[in-house]
Coordinates of C-alpha atoms and ligand atoms in Angstrom, one line a residue:
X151 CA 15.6 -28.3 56.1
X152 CA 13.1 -25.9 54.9
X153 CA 14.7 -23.6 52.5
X154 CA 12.7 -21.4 50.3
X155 CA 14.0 -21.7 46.7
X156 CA 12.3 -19.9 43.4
X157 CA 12.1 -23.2 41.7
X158 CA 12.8 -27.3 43.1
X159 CA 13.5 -29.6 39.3
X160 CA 12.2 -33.0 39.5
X161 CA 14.7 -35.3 37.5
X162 CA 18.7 -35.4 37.2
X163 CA 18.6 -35.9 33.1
X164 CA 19.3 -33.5 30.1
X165 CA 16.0 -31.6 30.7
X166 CA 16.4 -30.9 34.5
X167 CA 20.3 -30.2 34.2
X168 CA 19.3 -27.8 30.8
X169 CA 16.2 -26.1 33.0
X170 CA 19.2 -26.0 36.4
X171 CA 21.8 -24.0 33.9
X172 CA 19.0 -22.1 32.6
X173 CA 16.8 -20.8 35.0
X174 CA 20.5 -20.1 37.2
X175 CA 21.6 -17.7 34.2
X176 CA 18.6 -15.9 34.6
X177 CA 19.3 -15.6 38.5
X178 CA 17.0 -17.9 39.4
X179 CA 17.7 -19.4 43.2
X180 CA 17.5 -23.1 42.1
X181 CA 17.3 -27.2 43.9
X182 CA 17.1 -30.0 41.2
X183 CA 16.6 -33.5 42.6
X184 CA 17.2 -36.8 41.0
X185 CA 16.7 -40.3 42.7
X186 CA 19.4 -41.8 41.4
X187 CA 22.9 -40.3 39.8
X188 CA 22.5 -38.1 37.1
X189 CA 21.6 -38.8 33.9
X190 CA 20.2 -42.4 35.2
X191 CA 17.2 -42.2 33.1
X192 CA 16.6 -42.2 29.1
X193 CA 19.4 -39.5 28.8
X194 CA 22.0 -42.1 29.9
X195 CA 20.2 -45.0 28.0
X196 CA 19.9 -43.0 24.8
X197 CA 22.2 -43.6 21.5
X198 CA 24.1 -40.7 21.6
X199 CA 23.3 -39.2 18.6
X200 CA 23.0 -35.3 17.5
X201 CA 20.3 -35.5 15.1
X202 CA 20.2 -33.6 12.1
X203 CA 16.5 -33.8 12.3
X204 CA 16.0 -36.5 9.0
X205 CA 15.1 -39.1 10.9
X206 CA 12.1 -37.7 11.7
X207 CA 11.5 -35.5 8.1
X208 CA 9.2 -37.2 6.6
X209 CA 6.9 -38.0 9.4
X210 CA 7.0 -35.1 11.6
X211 CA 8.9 -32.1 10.2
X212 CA 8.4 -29.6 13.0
X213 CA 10.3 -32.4 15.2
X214 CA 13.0 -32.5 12.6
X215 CA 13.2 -29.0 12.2
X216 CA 13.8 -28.5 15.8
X217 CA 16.5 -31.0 16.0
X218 CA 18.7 -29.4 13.2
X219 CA 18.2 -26.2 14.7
X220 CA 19.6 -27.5 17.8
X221 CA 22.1 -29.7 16.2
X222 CA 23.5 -26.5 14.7
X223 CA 23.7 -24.5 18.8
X224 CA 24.5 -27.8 20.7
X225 CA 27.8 -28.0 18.2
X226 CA 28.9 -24.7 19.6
X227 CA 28.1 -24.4 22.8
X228 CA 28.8 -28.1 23.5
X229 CA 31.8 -28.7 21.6
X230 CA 33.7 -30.5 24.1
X231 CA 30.6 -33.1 24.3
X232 CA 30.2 -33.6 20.3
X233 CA 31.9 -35.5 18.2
X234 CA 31.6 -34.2 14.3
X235 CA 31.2 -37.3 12.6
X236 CA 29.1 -36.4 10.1
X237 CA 26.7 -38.9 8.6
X238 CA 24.8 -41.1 5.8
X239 CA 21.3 -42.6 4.9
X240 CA 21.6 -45.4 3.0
X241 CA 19.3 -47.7 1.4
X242 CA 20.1 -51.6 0.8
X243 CA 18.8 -53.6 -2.0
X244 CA 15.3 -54.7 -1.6
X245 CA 14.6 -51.4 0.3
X246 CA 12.0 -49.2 -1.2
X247 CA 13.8 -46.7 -3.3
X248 CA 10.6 -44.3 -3.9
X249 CA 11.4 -43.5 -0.1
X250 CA 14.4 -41.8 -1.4
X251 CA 12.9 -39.4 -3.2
X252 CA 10.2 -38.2 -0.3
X253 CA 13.6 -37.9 2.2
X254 CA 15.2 -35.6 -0.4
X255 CA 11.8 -33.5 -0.7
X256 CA 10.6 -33.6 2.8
X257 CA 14.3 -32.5 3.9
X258 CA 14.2 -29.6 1.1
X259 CA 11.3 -28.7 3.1
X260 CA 12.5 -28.8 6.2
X261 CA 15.9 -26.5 4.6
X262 CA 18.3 -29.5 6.1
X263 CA 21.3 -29.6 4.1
X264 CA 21.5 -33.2 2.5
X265 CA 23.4 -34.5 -0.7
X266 CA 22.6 -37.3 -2.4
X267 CA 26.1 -38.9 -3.2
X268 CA 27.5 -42.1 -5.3
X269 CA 27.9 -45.2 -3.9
X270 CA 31.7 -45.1 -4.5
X271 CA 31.9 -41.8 -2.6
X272 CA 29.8 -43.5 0.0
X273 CA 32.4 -46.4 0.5
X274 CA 35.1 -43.8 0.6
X275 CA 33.6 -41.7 3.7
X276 CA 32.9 -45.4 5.5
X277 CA 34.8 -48.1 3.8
X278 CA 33.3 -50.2 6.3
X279 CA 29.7 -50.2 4.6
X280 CA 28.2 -52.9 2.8
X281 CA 28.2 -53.5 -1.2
X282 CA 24.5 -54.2 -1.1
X283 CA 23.7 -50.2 -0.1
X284 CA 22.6 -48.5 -3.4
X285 CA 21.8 -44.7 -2.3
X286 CA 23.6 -42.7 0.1
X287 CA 22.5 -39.5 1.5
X288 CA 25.3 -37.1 3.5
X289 CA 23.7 -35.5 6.2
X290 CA 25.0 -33.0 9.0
X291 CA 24.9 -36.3 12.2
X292 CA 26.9 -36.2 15.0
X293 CA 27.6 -38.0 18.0
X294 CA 27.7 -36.6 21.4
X295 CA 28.7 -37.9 25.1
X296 CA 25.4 -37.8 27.0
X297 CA 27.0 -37.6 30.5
X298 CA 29.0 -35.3 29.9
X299 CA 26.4 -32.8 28.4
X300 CA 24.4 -33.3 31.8
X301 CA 27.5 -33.0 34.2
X302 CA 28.4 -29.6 32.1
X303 CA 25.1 -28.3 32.3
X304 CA 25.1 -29.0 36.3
X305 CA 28.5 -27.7 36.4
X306 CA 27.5 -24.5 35.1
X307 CA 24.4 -24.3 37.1
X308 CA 26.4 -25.5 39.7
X309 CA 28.7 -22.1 39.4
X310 CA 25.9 -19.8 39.5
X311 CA 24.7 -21.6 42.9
X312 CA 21.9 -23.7 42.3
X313 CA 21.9 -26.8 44.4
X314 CA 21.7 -30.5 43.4
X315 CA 21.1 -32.9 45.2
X316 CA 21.5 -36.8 43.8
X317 CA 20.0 -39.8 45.2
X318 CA 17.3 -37.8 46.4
X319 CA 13.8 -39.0 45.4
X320 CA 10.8 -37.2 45.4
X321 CA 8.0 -39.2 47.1
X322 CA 5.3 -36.4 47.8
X323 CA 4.1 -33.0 46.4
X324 CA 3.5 -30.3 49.2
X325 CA 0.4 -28.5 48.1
X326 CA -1.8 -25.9 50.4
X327 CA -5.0 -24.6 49.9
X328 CA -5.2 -26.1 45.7
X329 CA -1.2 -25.1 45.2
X330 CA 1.7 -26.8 44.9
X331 CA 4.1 -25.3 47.5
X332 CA 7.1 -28.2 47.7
X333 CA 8.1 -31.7 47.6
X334 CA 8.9 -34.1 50.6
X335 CA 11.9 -35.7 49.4
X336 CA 13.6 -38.8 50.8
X337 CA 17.6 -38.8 50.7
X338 CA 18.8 -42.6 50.1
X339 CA 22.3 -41.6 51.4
X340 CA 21.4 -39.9 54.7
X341 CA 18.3 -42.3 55.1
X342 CA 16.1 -39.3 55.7
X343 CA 12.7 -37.6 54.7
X344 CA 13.1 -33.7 54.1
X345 CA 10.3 -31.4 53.3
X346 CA 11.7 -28.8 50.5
X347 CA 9.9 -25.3 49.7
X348 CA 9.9 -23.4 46.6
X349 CA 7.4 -20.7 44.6
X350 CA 7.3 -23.2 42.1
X351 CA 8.1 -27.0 41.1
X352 CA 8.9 -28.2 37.4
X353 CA 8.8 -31.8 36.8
X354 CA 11.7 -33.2 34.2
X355 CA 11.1 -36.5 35.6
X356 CA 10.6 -38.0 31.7
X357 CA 8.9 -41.1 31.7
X358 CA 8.4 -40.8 35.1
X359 CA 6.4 -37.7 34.3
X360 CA 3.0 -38.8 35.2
X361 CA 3.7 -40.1 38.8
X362 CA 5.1 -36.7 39.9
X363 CA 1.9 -35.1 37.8
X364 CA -0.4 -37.7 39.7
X365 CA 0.6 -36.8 43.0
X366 CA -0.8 -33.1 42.2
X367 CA -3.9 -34.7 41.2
X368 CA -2.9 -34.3 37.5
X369 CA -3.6 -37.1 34.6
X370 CA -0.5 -36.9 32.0
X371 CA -1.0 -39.8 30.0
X372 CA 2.2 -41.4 28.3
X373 CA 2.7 -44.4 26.3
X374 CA 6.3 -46.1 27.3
X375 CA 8.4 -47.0 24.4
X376 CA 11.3 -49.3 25.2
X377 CA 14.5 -48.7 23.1
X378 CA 17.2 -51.2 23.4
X379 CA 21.2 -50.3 22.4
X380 CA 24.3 -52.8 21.9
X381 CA 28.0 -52.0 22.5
X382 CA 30.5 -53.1 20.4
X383 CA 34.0 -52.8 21.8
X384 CA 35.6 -50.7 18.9
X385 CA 34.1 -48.4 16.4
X386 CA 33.0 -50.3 13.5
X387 CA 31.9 -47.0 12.0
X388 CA 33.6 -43.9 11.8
X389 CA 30.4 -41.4 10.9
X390 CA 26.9 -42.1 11.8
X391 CA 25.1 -44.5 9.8
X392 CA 21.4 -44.9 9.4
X393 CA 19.1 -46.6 6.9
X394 CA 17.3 -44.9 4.7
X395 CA 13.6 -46.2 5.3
X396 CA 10.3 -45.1 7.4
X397 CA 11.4 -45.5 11.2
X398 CA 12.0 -48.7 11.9
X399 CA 14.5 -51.9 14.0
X400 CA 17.7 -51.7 13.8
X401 CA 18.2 -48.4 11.6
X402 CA 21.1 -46.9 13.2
X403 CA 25.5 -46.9 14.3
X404 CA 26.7 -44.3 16.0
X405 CA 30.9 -44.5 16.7
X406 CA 31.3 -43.1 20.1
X407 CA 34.4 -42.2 21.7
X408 CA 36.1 -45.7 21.3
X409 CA 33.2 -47.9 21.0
X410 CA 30.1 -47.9 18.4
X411 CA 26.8 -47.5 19.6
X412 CA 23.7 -50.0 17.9
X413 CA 20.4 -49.5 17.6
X414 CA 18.1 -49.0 18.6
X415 CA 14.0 -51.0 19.3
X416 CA 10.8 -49.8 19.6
X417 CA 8.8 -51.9 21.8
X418 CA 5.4 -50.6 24.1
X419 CA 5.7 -51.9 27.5
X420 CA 3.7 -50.5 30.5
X421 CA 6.1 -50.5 33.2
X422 CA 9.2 -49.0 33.7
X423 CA 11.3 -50.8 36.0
X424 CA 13.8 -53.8 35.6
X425 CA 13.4 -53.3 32.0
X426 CA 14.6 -56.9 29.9
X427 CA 16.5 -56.6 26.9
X428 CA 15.4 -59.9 24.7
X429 CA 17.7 -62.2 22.7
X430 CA 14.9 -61.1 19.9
X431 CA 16.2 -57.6 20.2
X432 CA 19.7 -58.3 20.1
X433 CA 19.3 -60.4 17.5
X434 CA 17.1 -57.9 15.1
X435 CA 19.4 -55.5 16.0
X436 CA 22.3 -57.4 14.4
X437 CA 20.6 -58.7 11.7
X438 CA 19.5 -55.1 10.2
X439 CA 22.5 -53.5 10.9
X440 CA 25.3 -56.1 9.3
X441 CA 22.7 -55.2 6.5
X442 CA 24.5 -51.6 6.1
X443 CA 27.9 -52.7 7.8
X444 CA 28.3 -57.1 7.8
X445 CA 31.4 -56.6 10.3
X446 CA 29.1 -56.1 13.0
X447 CA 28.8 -59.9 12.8
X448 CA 32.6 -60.4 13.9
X449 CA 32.4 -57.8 16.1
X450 CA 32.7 -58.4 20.2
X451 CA 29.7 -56.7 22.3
X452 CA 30.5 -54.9 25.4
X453 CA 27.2 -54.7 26.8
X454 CA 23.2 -54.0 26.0
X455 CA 21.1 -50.9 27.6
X456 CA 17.5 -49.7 27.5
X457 CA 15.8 -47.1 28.3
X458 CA 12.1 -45.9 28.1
X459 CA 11.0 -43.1 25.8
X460 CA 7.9 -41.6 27.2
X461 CA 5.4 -40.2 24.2
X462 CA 2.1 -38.2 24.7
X463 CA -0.3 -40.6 24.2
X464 CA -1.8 -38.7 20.9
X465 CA -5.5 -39.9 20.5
X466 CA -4.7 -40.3 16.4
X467 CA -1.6 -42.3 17.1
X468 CA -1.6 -46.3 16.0
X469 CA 1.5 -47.0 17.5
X470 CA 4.5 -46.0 19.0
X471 CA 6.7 -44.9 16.1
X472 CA 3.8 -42.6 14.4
X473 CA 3.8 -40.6 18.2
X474 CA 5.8 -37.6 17.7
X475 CA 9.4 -36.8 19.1
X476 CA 8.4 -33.6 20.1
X477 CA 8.1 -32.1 23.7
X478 CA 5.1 -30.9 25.3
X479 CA 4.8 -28.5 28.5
X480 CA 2.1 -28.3 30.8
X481 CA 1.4 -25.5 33.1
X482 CA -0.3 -27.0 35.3
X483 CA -1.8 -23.3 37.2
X484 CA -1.0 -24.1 40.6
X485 CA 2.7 -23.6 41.2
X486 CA 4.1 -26.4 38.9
X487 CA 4.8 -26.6 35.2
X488 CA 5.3 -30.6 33.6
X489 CA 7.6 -31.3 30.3
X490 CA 7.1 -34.4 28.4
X491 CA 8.8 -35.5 25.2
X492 CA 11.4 -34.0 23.3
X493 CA 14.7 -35.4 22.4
X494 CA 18.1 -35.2 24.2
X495 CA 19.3 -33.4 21.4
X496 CA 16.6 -30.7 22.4
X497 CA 17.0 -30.2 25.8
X498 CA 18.6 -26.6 25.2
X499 CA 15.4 -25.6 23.7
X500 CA 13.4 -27.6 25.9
X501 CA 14.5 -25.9 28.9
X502 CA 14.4 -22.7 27.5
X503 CA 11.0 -22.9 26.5
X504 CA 10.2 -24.0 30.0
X505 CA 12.3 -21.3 31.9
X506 CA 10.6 -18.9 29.9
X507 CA 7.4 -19.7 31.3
X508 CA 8.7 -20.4 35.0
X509 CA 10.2 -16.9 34.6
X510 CA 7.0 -15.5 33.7
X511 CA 5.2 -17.1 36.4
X512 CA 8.3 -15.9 39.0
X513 CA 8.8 -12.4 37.5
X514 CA 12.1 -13.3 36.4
X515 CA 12.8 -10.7 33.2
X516 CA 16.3 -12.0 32.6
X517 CA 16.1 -13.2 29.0
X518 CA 17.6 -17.0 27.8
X519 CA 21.5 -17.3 26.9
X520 CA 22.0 -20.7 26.6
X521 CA 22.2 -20.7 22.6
X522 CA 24.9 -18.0 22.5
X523 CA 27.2 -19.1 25.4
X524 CA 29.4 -22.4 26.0
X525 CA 29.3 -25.0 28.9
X526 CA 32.2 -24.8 31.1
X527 CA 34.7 -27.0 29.5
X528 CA 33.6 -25.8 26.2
X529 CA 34.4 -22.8 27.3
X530 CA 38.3 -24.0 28.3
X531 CA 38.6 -25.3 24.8
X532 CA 38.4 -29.0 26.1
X533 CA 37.1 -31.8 22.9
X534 CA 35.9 -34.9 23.0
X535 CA 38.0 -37.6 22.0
X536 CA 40.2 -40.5 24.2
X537 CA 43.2 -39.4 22.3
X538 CA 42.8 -36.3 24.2
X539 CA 43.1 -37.9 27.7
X540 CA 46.1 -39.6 26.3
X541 CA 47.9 -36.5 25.7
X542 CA 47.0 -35.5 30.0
X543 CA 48.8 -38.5 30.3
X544 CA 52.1 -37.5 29.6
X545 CA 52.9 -37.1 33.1
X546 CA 54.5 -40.2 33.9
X547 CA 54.1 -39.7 37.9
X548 CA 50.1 -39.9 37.1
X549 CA 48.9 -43.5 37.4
X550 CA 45.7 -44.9 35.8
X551 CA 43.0 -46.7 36.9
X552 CA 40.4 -47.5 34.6
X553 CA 43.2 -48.5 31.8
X554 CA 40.5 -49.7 28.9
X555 CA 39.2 -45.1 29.2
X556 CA 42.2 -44.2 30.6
X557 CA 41.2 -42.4 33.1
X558 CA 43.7 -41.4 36.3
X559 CA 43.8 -42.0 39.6
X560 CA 43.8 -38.4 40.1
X561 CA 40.4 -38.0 38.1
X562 CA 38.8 -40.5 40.2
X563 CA 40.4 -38.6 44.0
X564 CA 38.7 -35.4 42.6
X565 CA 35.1 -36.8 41.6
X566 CA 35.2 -38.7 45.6
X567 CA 36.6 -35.3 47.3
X568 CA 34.0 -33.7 45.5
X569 CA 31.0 -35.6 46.2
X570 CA 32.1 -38.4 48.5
X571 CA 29.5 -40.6 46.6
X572 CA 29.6 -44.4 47.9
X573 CA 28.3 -44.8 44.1
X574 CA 30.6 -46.5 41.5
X575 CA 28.3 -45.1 38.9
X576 CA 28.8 -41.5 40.0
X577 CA 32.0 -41.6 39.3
X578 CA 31.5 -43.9 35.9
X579 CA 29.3 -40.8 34.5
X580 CA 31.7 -38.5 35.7
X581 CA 35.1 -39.8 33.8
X582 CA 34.3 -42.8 31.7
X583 CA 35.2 -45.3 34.6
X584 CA 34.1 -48.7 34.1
X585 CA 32.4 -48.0 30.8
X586 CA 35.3 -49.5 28.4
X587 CA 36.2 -53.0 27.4
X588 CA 36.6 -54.7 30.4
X589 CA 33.5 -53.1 32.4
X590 CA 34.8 -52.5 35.3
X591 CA 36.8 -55.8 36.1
X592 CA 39.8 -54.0 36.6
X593 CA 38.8 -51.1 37.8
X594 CA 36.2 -51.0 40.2
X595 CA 38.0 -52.6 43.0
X596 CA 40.7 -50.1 42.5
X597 CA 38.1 -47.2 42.9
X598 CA 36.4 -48.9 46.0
X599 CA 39.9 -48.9 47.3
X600 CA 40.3 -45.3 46.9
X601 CA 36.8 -44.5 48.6
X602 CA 38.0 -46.9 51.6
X603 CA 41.4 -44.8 51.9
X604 CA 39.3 -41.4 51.8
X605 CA 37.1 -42.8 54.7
X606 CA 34.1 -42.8 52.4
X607 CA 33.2 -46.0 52.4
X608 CA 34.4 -48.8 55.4
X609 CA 34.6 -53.0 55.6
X610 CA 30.8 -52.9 56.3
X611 CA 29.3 -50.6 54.1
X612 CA 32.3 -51.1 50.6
X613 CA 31.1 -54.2 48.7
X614 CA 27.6 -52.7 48.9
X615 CA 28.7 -50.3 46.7
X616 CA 30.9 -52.9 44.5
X617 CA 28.1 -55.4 44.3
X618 CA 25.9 -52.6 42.7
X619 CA 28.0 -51.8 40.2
X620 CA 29.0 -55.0 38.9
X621 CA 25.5 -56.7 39.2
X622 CA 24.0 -53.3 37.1
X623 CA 27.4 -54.1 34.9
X624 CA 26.3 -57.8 34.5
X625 CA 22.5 -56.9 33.5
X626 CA 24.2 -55.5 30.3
X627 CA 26.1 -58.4 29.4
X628 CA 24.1 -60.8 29.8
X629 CA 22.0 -60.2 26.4
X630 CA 25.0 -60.3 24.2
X631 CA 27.5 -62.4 26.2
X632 CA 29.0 -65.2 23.7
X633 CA 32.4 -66.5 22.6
X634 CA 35.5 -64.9 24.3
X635 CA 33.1 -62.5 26.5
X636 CA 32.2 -65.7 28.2
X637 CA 35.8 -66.1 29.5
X638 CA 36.3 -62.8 30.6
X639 CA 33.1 -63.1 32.5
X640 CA 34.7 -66.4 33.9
X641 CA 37.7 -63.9 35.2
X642 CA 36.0 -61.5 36.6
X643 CA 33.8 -64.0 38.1
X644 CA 36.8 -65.5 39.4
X645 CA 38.2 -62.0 40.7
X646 CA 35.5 -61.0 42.4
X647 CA 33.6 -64.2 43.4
X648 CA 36.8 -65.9 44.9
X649 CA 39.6 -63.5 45.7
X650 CA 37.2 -61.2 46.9
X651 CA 34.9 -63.4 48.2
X652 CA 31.8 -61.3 47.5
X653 CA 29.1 -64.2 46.4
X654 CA 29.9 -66.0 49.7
X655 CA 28.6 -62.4 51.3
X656 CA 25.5 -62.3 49.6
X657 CA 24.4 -65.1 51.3
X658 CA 25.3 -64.6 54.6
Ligands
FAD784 C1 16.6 -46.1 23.5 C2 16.6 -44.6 23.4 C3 17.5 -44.0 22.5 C4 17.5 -42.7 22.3 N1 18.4 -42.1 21.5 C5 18.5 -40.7 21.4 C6 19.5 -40.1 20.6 O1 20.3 -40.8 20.1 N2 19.5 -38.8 20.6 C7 18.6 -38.0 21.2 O2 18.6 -36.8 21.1 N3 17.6 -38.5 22.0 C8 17.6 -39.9 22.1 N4 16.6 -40.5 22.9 C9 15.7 -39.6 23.6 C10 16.4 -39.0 24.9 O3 17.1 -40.0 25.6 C11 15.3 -38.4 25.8 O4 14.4 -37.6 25.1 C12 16.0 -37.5 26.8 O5 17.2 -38.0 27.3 C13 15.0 -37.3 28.0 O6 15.7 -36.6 29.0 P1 14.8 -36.2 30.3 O7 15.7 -35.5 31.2 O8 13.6 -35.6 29.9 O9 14.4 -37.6 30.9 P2 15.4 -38.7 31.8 O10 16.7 -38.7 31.2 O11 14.6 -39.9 31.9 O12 15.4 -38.0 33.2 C14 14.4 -38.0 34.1 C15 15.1 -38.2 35.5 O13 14.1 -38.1 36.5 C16 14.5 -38.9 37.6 N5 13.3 -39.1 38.4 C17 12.2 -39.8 38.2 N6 11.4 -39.9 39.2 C18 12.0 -39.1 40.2 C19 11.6 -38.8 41.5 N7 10.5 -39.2 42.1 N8 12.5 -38.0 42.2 C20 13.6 -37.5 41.7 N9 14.0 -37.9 40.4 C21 13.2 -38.6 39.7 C22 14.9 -40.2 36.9 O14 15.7 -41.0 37.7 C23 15.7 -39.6 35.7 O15 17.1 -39.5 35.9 C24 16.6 -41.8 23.1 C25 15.7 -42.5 24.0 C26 15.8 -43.8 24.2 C27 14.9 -44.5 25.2

C-alpha cells in the first residue's frame, strides 16, 4: 500500500484522535495509526477527570488556566462524555491551612470561579465526606468517559474520511534526502509490514514520544511519571473530591459512571512497559483518601491501572510533580511536528494548536472549529449516564450481555460488524463491556461467542483472544484483590480454568 496522505498521526489517544477530527475539518486527507486499540495508552489509564484547572493554580497557572478554559468547551462540545459533577477541595485537620489562602489567591488570579463554603454545606453536597475536613472549596470539576471522548473524536474524523487504522505499529520513519516522507508500519492483525506516504508525519505517541522522535534522528527527552488508579465498585462519591494541599499521593475521587475512580501516584520509573502497581501504592492510596471519605475502607475494589505521564524533562525541575502539565510541540523542520505533555482534558487545544501549524506547513487555510461544534453523539443529544442505557432497554426482545454495564447483545454485533476486531478490548472501549463489577467473568465468553458465530474468530484462533483479555483483566486485580473478591476470582477461575479448559491450553 502506498497511498499518499497530507498527514500519517502516530498514536490512537486523545491527542491523535483530537489532531484526526481536527486536521479532517479543515479537509485535511488523513491516516492515524495506533499499535494497540485506541485509547490504550495514558488516555485510557488516566482518572477521568475534567479539571477546573486548581490543581495546578498555585504551581503553574498557565497550565491551570488552560484547563478551565477547556473544561468550559469540552462541556459543550462533549456533553455526552461529561458528567457535571461539580467539585470540592478540602482540607483535613493537620493539613496546612495557610495553603488555603494561596489556592483562593492564586485561583483569583487565574479568574477560576471558586467559593470557599462551610463545612456543613460541604457535608450536604457529599454527605459521604469525613468530619475531620475543616475547609471546603466548590470548584467547577467534572468527570468525563475517556473512551468515549477518543471513539467520538474518531467517529467524527471518521465521517469526514480520514483513515484509522488500530493495531498498527509504527516501527520505522521513511525519510529521503534529510526529510521525513512516511512510516513503515507493521499490522499485528494481517501479520504484515506496509510502507505508508504522507507530506507530513505528527507524532501523538505520548510517552512513547521520544522513540518515534529518535527514529528521525531527534532527542526529546522525557521523564516518565507512573500514576496508579483504584476502582471501587460503586461510587462512594457523588462530585469530585480532592484535597486541598500542594500536589501530592492520594489527593483525589472521581464518581464515574457507576464506579469511583482513586487516585492517583506519582512515581519516576524509566521504562514503560509491564508497568507494577505496588501494594505500597494501593495502600497510600487508601490511606489518604479514607482521610476525606473513611468509607473507602469498607468499600470492594474492582481493579488497579497505571499509566505513564510523560513530562519534558525541564532542566530547573527537582522532581516529577514540580514538571509542568503543560504541552509542548516540536516542529521538527523536516516533514514532522512532535507533541509532548498536556493533559487529556486539553487535547482539544492541543490538537488545535498542532493542526494549526501542520496546516501552515501543508497550505491548508481552513480555520479550527473544534471549540464551537459538538462530537457526533453530542450532537444527537446522547448524555452520559448508565441510567440512560437502561431506558434503550425497554425493548424486551433486546438481550444483554455484559449485565454488570448493561450493554446489549445488539451493541456488541454492531462494534464486531464494524471492525471485525478479534480484540475483547476493542469492544470493551467501545460500550463499557467487561469494565463493571464482575470484569468480564460473565461476559467475555458470551462476546467470544458472538465473534465465533460472525466467523471472526474460529476453535484455533478464539481463546487467544479470551486469554488476553482476562489475563490483562487479572493484572488489575491482583493489587487490590482481598475478602469476597477472592471468591469471585475463585469462580471465574473455575469458569474459565475448568469448564473452559483454557489453563490446560496454555500449556500445551
Ligand atoms: C495516572 C494518570 C492519571 C491521569 N489523570 C488525568 C485526568 O484525570 N485528567 C486529565 O485531563 N488528564 C489526566 N492524565 C493525563 C492524560 O492521561 C494524558 O495527558 C493524555 O491522555 C495523553 O494523551 P496522548 O494521546 O498524548 O497519549 P496516549 O494516550 O499515551 O496515546 C499515545 C498512543 O500512542 C500509541 N503508540 C505509541 N507508540 C506507537 C507506535 N510506534 N505506533 C503506533 N502507535 C503508537 C500508544 O499505544 C498510545 O495509545 C493522567 C495521566 C496519568 C498517567
Amino acid at each position: 500500500m502506498n497511498n499518499i496522505f497530507d498527514l500519517i498521526i502516530i498514536g490512537g489517544g486523545s491527542t491523535g484522535a483530537g489532531i484526526a477530527r481536527d486536521m479532517a475539518m479543515r479537509g485535511a486527507k488523513v491516516l492515524l495509526l495506533e499499535r494497540n486499540y485506541l485509547a490504550s495508552g495514558a488516555t485510557g489509564a488516566c482518572q477521568a477527570l475534567v479539571h477546573s484547572g486548581c490543581r495546578y493554580v498555585t504551581q503553574d497557572i498557565e497550565t491551570a488556566k488552560e484547563c478551565f478554559k477547556e473544561n468550559m468547551i469540552i462541556r459543550k462540545i462533549a456533553k455526552s462524555c461529561v458528567e457535571e459533577t461539580g467539585g470540592l477541595f478540602v482540607t483535613v485537620k493537620g493539613d496546612d491551612e495557610s495553603y488555603v489562602d494561596l489556592f483562593l489567591e492564586a485561583n483569583e488570579k487565574a479568574k477560576i470561579p471558586v467559593t470557599l463554603i462551610n463545612k456543613d454545606e460541604g457535608l450536604k453536597i457529599e454527605p459521604n465526606l469525613s468530619n475531620n475536613i475543616e475547609k471546603v472549596v466548590k470548584v467547577p470539576d467534572a468527570a468525563i468517559d475517556p473512551f468515549k471522548l477518543v471513539i467520538e473524536n474518531i467517529k467524527a474524523a471518521l465521517e469526514l474520511g480520514a483513515k484509522i487504522y488500530t493495531h498498527t505499529e509504527v516501527l520505522d520513519l521513511i525519510v529521503e534526502k534529510g526529510k521525513v516522507c512516511g512510516v513503515v508500519a507493521f499490522d499485528k492483525r494481517q501479520k504484515e509490514k506496509k510502507s505508508l506516504r504522507a507530506r507530513l508525519v505528527i507524532n501523538a505517541s505520548g510517552a512513547w514520544g521520544s522513540k518515534i522522535a529518535k527514529m528521525a534522528g531527534y532527542d526529546l527527552p522525557l521523564s516518565y511519571s507512573k500514576g496508579s488508579i483504584l476502582i471501587t465498585n460503586s461510587r462512594l462519591t457523588n462530585v469530585v473530591v480532592n484535597r486541598l494541599r500542594p500536589p501530592s499521593d492520594g489527593d483525589i475521587i472521581v464518581p464515574s459512571e457507576t464506579v469511583t475512580l482513586l487516585g492517583t501516584t506519582s512515581v519516576t520509573v524509566k521504562q514503560l512497559d509491564n508497568l507494577q502497581i505496588t501494594y505500597t501504592e494501593v495502600e497510600t492510596i487508601i490511606n489518604e483518601i479514607a482521610k476525606m471519605v473513611p468509607a473507602v475502607r469498607n468499600a470492594r475494589f474492582l481493579r488497579a491501572y497505571t499509566g505513564v505521564r510523560p513530562l519534558f524533562k525541564e532542566k530547573k525541575a527537582t522532581d516529577d510533580r514540580n514538571i509542568s502539565r503543560g504541552f509542548r510541540i516540536f516542529d521538527h523542520k523536516n516533514g514532522m511536528i512532535s507533541i509532548i505533555g498536556g493533559k487529556m482534558i486539553t487535547y482539544r487545544l492541543m490538537a488545535e494548536k498542532v493542526s494549526d501549524l501542520a496546516c501552515k506547513i501543508l497550505g491548508i487555510k481552513q480555520e479550527c472549529k473544534t471549540h464551537v461544534l459538538p462530537l457526533p453523539s453530542t450532537l444527537k443529544g446522547m448524555k452520559l449516564k448508565a441510567k440512560h442505557r437502561l431506558s434503550s432497554l425497554s425493548d424486551k426482545n433486546k438481550s444483554i450481555l455484559c449485565e454488570c454495564e448493561l450493554i446489549t447483545k445488539d451493541e456488541v454485533e454492531e462494534v464486531l460488524s464494524k471492525t471485525k476486531t478479534k480484540d475483547l478490548n476493542d469492544i470493551r472501549i467501545e460500550t463499557r463491556m467487561g469494565m463493571g463489577t464482575c470484569q468480564g467473568t460473565f461476559c467475555a465468553h458470551h462476546a467470544l461467542g458472538l465473534m465465533a458465530k460472525m466467523d471472526i474468530v474460529n476453535e484455533k484462533n478464539g481463546n487467544k483472544s479470551l486469554i488476553d483479555f482476562l489475563e490483562r483483566r487479572w493484572r488489575g486485580i491482583l493489587p487490590v484483590i482481598d475478602g469476597d473478591q477472592i471468591k469471585e476470582e475463585q469462580l471465574t477461575e473455575g469458569i474459565y480454568a475448568e469448564i473452559f479448559n483454557l489453563d490446560k491450553e496454555r500449556i500445551e
